[in-house]
Amino acid sequence: MSDDASGQYRAGETALLAVVPEAEPLVGRWRRRLDSSARAGIPAHVTVLFPFLDVDRIGPAVIDDLSALIGAHSPFAVRFDECRRFPDVLYLAPKPERPFRALTEAVVARWPEAPPYGGQFAEVIPHLTVAHSRQAQVFHEVEAALTPRLPVTANIYSVSLYVSDGSRWHPQVEFPLLG
């Protein structure tokens, strides 16, 4: 999801997310406090592609293409066993990360007009955001609370399309990984 902690979302904006409900008991309270996307209705997840196409561009043909493209990938197990940081983000690192990268690469190859994070980053690193902050002490506190409770393991069986109404995000379609 967006690594912008502003909490400002545009109506019609979309995202493709691999939801990780198994992580919610561990990270939910931190995300609600320190991640604006959680307060806007986004569950614990690893982003496959954000932003995706505007909702007015998503019709039956796009849904069919996404179903086929995502369905060509196999379900996979993932383990989150360590916290890592970007300059203002604390996240859980997935292992393996390759299946997430493969999903992102496949969607971007089909829709090159929708680069990850709007083309903001040279390399996209799969991650499950826990907190946004500009204060190192916040990250130390969160990491100290999370680390003894790791790992979190999960099975990724689908990718979900979420749509913003301008203040909240809503799941629209779930695309199973069928491989």
PDB file of C-alpha atoms in Angstrom:
ATOM      1  CA  MET A   1       0.000   0.000   0.000  1.00  0.00           C
ATOM      2  CA  SER A   2       1.057   3.567   0.010  1.00  0.00           C
ATOM      3  CA  ASP A   3       4.121   4.316   2.078  1.00  0.00           C
ATOM      4  CA  ASP A   4       2.733   7.811   2.518  1.00  0.00           C
ATOM      5  CA  ALA A   5       1.578   8.337   6.081  1.00  0.00           C
ATOM      6  CA  SER A   6      -0.588  11.315   5.199  1.00  0.00           C
ATOM      7  CA  GLY A   7      -3.792   9.317   5.143  1.00  0.00           C
ATOM      8  CA  GLN A   8      -4.984  11.187   2.061  1.00  0.00           C
ATOM      9  CA  TYR A   9      -6.405   8.883  -0.575  1.00  0.00           C
ATOM     10  CA  ARG A  10      -8.065   9.749  -3.830  1.00  0.00           C
ATOM     11  CA  ALA A  11     -11.518   8.401  -4.649  1.00  0.00           C
ATOM     12  CA  GLY A  12     -11.211   5.811  -7.406  1.00  0.00           C
ATOM     13  CA  GLU A  13      -7.630   4.894  -6.557  1.00  0.00           C
ATOM     14  CA  THR A  14      -7.013   1.132  -6.532  1.00  0.00           C
ATOM     15  CA  ALA A  15      -4.482  -1.319  -5.129  1.00  0.00           C
ATOM     16  CA  LEU A  16      -3.708  -5.015  -5.576  1.00  0.00           C
ATOM     17  CA  LEU A  17      -2.886  -6.543  -2.185  1.00  0.00           C
ATOM     18  CA  ALA A  18      -1.897  -9.944  -0.836  1.00  0.00           C
ATOM     19  CA  VAL A  19      -3.787  -9.827   2.461  1.00  0.00           C
ATOM     20  CA  VAL A  20      -2.056 -11.545   5.404  1.00  0.00           C
ATOM     21  CA  PRO A  21      -4.718 -12.084   8.099  1.00  0.00           C
ATOM     22  CA  GLU A  22      -2.292 -14.227  10.122  1.00  0.00           C
ATOM     23  CA  ALA A  23      -0.224 -11.082  10.817  1.00  0.00           C
ATOM     24  CA  GLU A  24      -3.140  -9.011  12.090  1.00  0.00           C
ATOM     25  CA  PRO A  25      -3.041 -10.262  15.731  1.00  0.00           C
ATOM     26  CA  LEU A  26       0.634  -9.272  15.939  1.00  0.00           C
ATOM     27  CA  VAL A  27       0.677  -5.996  14.016  1.00  0.00           C
ATOM     28  CA  GLY A  28      -2.930  -4.758  14.087  1.00  0.00           C
ATOM     29  CA  ARG A  29      -2.727  -2.457  17.077  1.00  0.00           C
ATOM     30  CA  TRP A  30       0.544  -0.933  15.874  1.00  0.00           C
ATOM     31  CA  ARG A  31      -0.812  -0.456  12.354  1.00  0.00           C
ATOM     32  CA  ARG A  32      -4.003   1.211  13.617  1.00  0.00           C
ATOM     33  CA  ARG A  33      -1.866   3.639  15.607  1.00  0.00           C
ATOM     34  CA  LEU A  34       1.025   4.183  13.190  1.00  0.00           C
ATOM     35  CA  ASP A  35      -0.152   3.369   9.633  1.00  0.00           C
ATOM     36  CA  SER A  36      -2.816   5.533   8.005  1.00  0.00           C
ATOM     37  CA  SER A  37      -3.792   2.750   5.573  1.00  0.00           C
ATOM     38  CA  ALA A  38      -4.912   0.571   8.506  1.00  0.00           C
ATOM     39  CA  ARG A  39      -7.136   3.361   9.800  1.00  0.00           C
ATOM     40  CA  ALA A  40      -8.556   3.669   6.271  1.00  0.00           C
ATOM     41  CA  GLY A  41      -9.648   0.013   6.151  1.00  0.00           C
ATOM     42  CA  ILE A  42      -6.624  -1.801   4.724  1.00  0.00           C
ATOM     43  CA  PRO A  43      -5.746  -5.047   6.559  1.00  0.00           C
ATOM     44  CA  ALA A  44      -2.216  -6.368   7.090  1.00  0.00           C
ATOM     45  CA  HIS A  45      -0.866  -7.086   3.608  1.00  0.00           C
ATOM     46  CA  VAL A  46       2.008  -7.144   1.163  1.00  0.00           C
ATOM     47  CA  THR A  47       1.388  -4.779  -1.733  1.00  0.00           C
ATOM     48  CA  VAL A  48       1.420  -6.364  -5.176  1.00  0.00           C
ATOM     49  CA  LEU A  49       0.753  -3.078  -6.979  1.00  0.00           C
ATOM     50  CA  PHE A  50      -0.160   0.416  -5.830  1.00  0.00           C
ATOM     51  CA  PRO A  51      -1.469   2.445  -7.430  1.00  0.00           C
ATOM     52  CA  PHE A  52      -3.162   0.209  -9.970  1.00  0.00           C
ATOM     53  CA  LEU A  53      -5.561   1.539 -12.612  1.00  0.00           C
ATOM     54  CA  ASP A  54      -8.231   4.057 -11.643  1.00  0.00           C
ATOM     55  CA  VAL A  55     -11.491   2.278 -10.859  1.00  0.00           C
ATOM     56  CA  ASP A  56     -13.199   3.761 -13.942  1.00  0.00           C
ATOM     57  CA  ARG A  57     -10.708   1.860 -16.110  1.00  0.00           C
ATOM     58  CA  ILE A  58     -11.458  -1.480 -14.449  1.00  0.00           C
ATOM     59  CA  GLY A  59     -14.154  -3.274 -16.400  1.00  0.00           C
ATOM     60  CA  PRO A  60     -14.844  -6.910 -17.233  1.00  0.00           C
ATOM     61  CA  ALA A  61     -11.823  -7.191 -19.576  1.00  0.00           C
ATOM     62  CA  VAL A  62      -9.393  -5.972 -16.882  1.00  0.00           C
ATOM     63  CA  ILE A  63     -10.993  -8.295 -14.302  1.00  0.00           C
ATOM     64  CA  ASP A  64     -10.671 -11.221 -16.724  1.00  0.00           C
ATOM     65  CA  ASP A  65      -7.034 -10.344 -17.458  1.00  0.00           C
ATOM     66  CA  LEU A  66      -6.243 -10.064 -13.742  1.00  0.00           C
ATOM     67  CA  SER A  67      -7.971 -13.391 -13.054  1.00  0.00           C
ATOM     68  CA  ALA A  68      -5.888 -15.134 -15.701  1.00  0.00           C
ATOM     69  CA  LEU A  69      -2.639 -13.393 -14.845  1.00  0.00           C
ATOM     70  CA  ILE A  70      -2.856 -13.869 -11.062  1.00  0.00           C
ATOM     71  CA  GLY A  71      -4.408 -17.315 -11.473  1.00  0.00           C
ATOM     72  CA  ALA A  72      -1.304 -18.451 -13.376  1.00  0.00           C
ATOM     73  CA  HIS A  73       0.682 -18.131 -10.120  1.00  0.00           C
ATOM     74  CA  SER A  74       0.688 -20.845  -7.466  1.00  0.00           C
ATOM     75  CA  PRO A  75      -0.309 -20.339  -3.825  1.00  0.00           C
ATOM     76  CA  PHE A  76       2.725 -20.112  -1.550  1.00  0.00           C
ATOM     77  CA  ALA A  77       3.765 -20.148   2.091  1.00  0.00           C
ATOM     78  CA  VAL A  78       5.492 -17.113   3.541  1.00  0.00           C
ATOM     79  CA  ARG A  79       7.271 -16.425   6.803  1.00  0.00           C
ATOM     80  CA  PHE A  80       7.835 -13.056   8.445  1.00  0.00           C
ATOM     81  CA  ASP A  81      10.663 -13.512  10.922  1.00  0.00           C
ATOM     82  CA  GLU A  82      12.327 -10.113  11.138  1.00  0.00           C
ATOM     83  CA  CYS A  83      11.642  -6.400  11.232  1.00  0.00           C
ATOM     84  CA  ARG A  84      13.389  -4.121   8.769  1.00  0.00           C
ATOM     85  CA  ARG A  85      13.277  -0.425   8.014  1.00  0.00           C
ATOM     86  CA  PHE A  86      13.023   2.050   5.211  1.00  0.00           C
ATOM     87  CA  PRO A  87      13.870   5.626   6.245  1.00  0.00           C
ATOM     88  CA  ASP A  88      10.389   6.262   7.694  1.00  0.00           C
ATOM     89  CA  VAL A  89       8.775   2.802   7.639  1.00  0.00           C
ATOM     90  CA  LEU A  90       9.123  -0.221   9.928  1.00  0.00           C
ATOM     91  CA  TYR A  91       8.053  -3.428   8.209  1.00  0.00           C
ATOM     92  CA  LEU A  92       8.065  -7.198   8.401  1.00  0.00           C
ATOM     93  CA  ALA A  93      10.169  -8.793   5.677  1.00  0.00           C
ATOM     94  CA  PRO A  94       8.588 -11.763   3.874  1.00  0.00           C
ATOM     95  CA  LYS A  95      10.562 -14.898   3.086  1.00  0.00           C
ATOM     96  CA  PRO A  96      10.488 -15.844   0.338  1.00  0.00           C
ATOM     97  CA  GLU A  97       9.922 -12.496  -1.333  1.00  0.00           C
ATOM     98  CA  ARG A  98      10.253 -13.810  -4.897  1.00  0.00           C
ATOM     99  CA  PRO A  99       6.575 -14.855  -5.300  1.00  0.00           C
ATOM    100  CA  PHE A 100       5.480 -11.308  -4.422  1.00  0.00           C
ATOM    101  CA  ARG A 101       7.998  -9.864  -6.881  1.00  0.00           C
ATOM    102  CA  ALA A 102       6.766 -12.259  -9.581  1.00  0.00           C
ATOM    103  CA  LEU A 103       3.171 -11.122  -9.077  1.00  0.00           C
ATOM    104  CA  THR A 104       4.162  -7.457  -9.235  1.00  0.00           C
ATOM    105  CA  GLU A 105       6.314  -8.005 -12.325  1.00  0.00           C
ATOM    106  CA  ALA A 106       3.518  -9.866 -14.109  1.00  0.00           C
ATOM    107  CA  VAL A 107       0.925  -7.158 -13.440  1.00  0.00           C
ATOM    108  CA  VAL A 108       3.322  -4.357 -14.412  1.00  0.00           C
ATOM    109  CA  ALA A 109       4.299  -6.200 -17.608  1.00  0.00           C
ATOM    110  CA  ARG A 110       0.600  -6.237 -18.574  1.00  0.00           C
ATOM    111  CA  TRP A 111      -0.098  -2.647 -17.404  1.00  0.00           C
ATOM    112  CA  PRO A 112       3.195  -0.733 -17.740  1.00  0.00           C
ATOM    113  CA  GLU A 113       1.263   2.530 -17.294  1.00  0.00           C
ATOM    114  CA  ALA A 114       0.840   1.546 -13.622  1.00  0.00           C
ATOM    115  CA  PRO A 115       4.386   1.310 -12.220  1.00  0.00           C
ATOM    116  CA  PRO A 116       4.717   0.363  -8.534  1.00  0.00           C
ATOM    117  CA  TYR A 117       4.350   3.372  -6.234  1.00  0.00           C
ATOM    118  CA  GLY A 118       3.993   5.573  -9.313  1.00  0.00           C
ATOM    119  CA  GLY A 119       7.612   4.880 -10.312  1.00  0.00           C
ATOM    120  CA  GLN A 120       8.880   6.511  -7.111  1.00  0.00           C
ATOM    121  CA  PHE A 121      11.419   3.788  -6.266  1.00  0.00           C
ATOM    122  CA  ALA A 122      14.100   2.143  -8.426  1.00  0.00           C
ATOM    123  CA  GLU A 123      13.587  -1.173  -6.638  1.00  0.00           C
ATOM    124  CA  VAL A 124      10.339  -2.404  -5.127  1.00  0.00           C
ATOM    125  CA  ILE A 125      10.931  -4.404  -1.949  1.00  0.00           C
ATOM    126  CA  PRO A 126       8.046  -6.631  -0.820  1.00  0.00           C
ATOM    127  CA  HIS A 127       7.101  -5.775   2.756  1.00  0.00           C
ATOM    128  CA  LEU A 128       4.308  -5.734   5.319  1.00  0.00           C
ATOM    129  CA  THR A 129       4.191  -2.203   6.725  1.00  0.00           C
ATOM    130  CA  VAL A 130       3.748  -1.973  10.480  1.00  0.00           C
ATOM    131  CA  ALA A 131       4.512   1.680  11.237  1.00  0.00           C
ATOM    132  CA  HIS A 132       5.309   5.056   9.710  1.00  0.00           C
ATOM    133  CA  SER A 133       7.325   7.496  11.764  1.00  0.00           C
ATOM    134  CA  ARG A 134      10.133   9.965  11.558  1.00  0.00           C
ATOM    135  CA  GLN A 135      11.186   9.133  15.126  1.00  0.00           C
ATOM    136  CA  ALA A 136      13.651   6.276  15.603  1.00  0.00           C
ATOM    137  CA  GLN A 137      12.390   5.730  19.154  1.00  0.00           C
ATOM    138  CA  VAL A 138       8.954   4.743  17.822  1.00  0.00           C
ATOM    139  CA  PHE A 139      10.551   2.068  15.647  1.00  0.00           C
ATOM    140  CA  HIS A 140      12.650   0.801  18.570  1.00  0.00           C
ATOM    141  CA  GLU A 141       9.513   0.454  20.711  1.00  0.00           C
ATOM    142  CA  VAL A 142       7.518  -1.365  18.028  1.00  0.00           C
ATOM    143  CA  GLU A 143      10.388  -3.633  17.034  1.00  0.00           C
ATOM    144  CA  ALA A 144      11.080  -4.562  20.676  1.00  0.00           C
ATOM    145  CA  ALA A 145       7.424  -5.554  21.081  1.00  0.00           C
ATOM    146  CA  LEU A 146       7.210  -7.533  17.824  1.00  0.00           C
ATOM    147  CA  THR A 147      10.520  -9.404  17.646  1.00  0.00           C
ATOM    148  CA  PRO A 148       9.908 -11.867  20.519  1.00  0.00           C
ATOM    149  CA  ARG A 149       6.568 -12.817  18.914  1.00  0.00           C
ATOM    150  CA  LEU A 150       7.981 -13.586  15.479  1.00  0.00           C
ATOM    151  CA  PRO A 151       7.794 -15.507  13.216  1.00  0.00           C
ATOM    152  CA  VAL A 152       4.392 -15.133  11.609  1.00  0.00           C
ATOM    153  CA  THR A 153       3.684 -17.707   8.940  1.00  0.00           C
ATOM    154  CA  ALA A 154       0.962 -17.484   6.335  1.00  0.00           C
ATOM    155  CA  ASN A 155      -0.268 -19.005   3.123  1.00  0.00           C
ATOM    156  CA  ILE A 156      -0.986 -16.664   0.246  1.00  0.00           C
ATOM    157  CA  TYR A 157      -3.909 -17.995  -1.771  1.00  0.00           C
ATOM    158  CA  SER A 158      -5.130 -14.823  -3.490  1.00  0.00           C
ATOM    159  CA  VAL A 159      -4.613 -11.188  -4.401  1.00  0.00           C
ATOM    160  CA  SER A 160      -7.398  -8.678  -3.711  1.00  0.00           C
ATOM    161  CA  LEU A 161      -8.383  -5.545  -5.569  1.00  0.00           C
ATOM    162  CA  TYR A 162      -9.112  -2.688  -3.139  1.00  0.00           C
ATOM    163  CA  VAL A 163     -10.768   0.603  -4.123  1.00  0.00           C
ATOM    164  CA  SER A 164     -10.664   3.907  -2.258  1.00  0.00           C
ATOM    165  CA  ASP A 165     -13.758   6.064  -1.848  1.00  0.00           C
ATOM    166  CA  GLY A 166     -11.535   8.975  -0.810  1.00  0.00           C
ATOM    167  CA  SER A 167     -11.390   8.152   2.888  1.00  0.00           C
ATOM    168  CA  ARG A 168     -11.841   4.355   3.211  1.00  0.00           C
ATOM    169  CA  TRP A 169     -10.592   1.392   1.208  1.00  0.00           C
ATOM    170  CA  HIS A 170     -12.959  -1.434   0.251  1.00  0.00           C
ATOM    171  CA  PRO A 171     -12.228  -4.910  -1.120  1.00  0.00           C
ATOM    172  CA  GLN A 172     -13.831  -5.389  -4.538  1.00  0.00           C
ATOM    173  CA  VAL A 173     -12.576  -8.620  -6.137  1.00  0.00           C
ATOM    174  CA  GLU A 174     -10.442 -11.474  -4.908  1.00  0.00           C
ATOM    175  CA  PHE A 175      -8.255 -13.254  -7.481  1.00  0.00           C
ATOM    176  CA  PRO A 176      -7.197 -16.772  -6.469  1.00  0.00           C
ATOM    177  CA  LEU A 177      -3.700 -18.070  -7.120  1.00  0.00           C
ATOM    178  CA  LEU A 178      -4.366 -21.306  -8.978  1.00  0.00           C
ATOM    179  CA  GLY A 179      -0.962 -22.161 -10.501  1.00  0.00           C
TER     180      GLY A 179
END
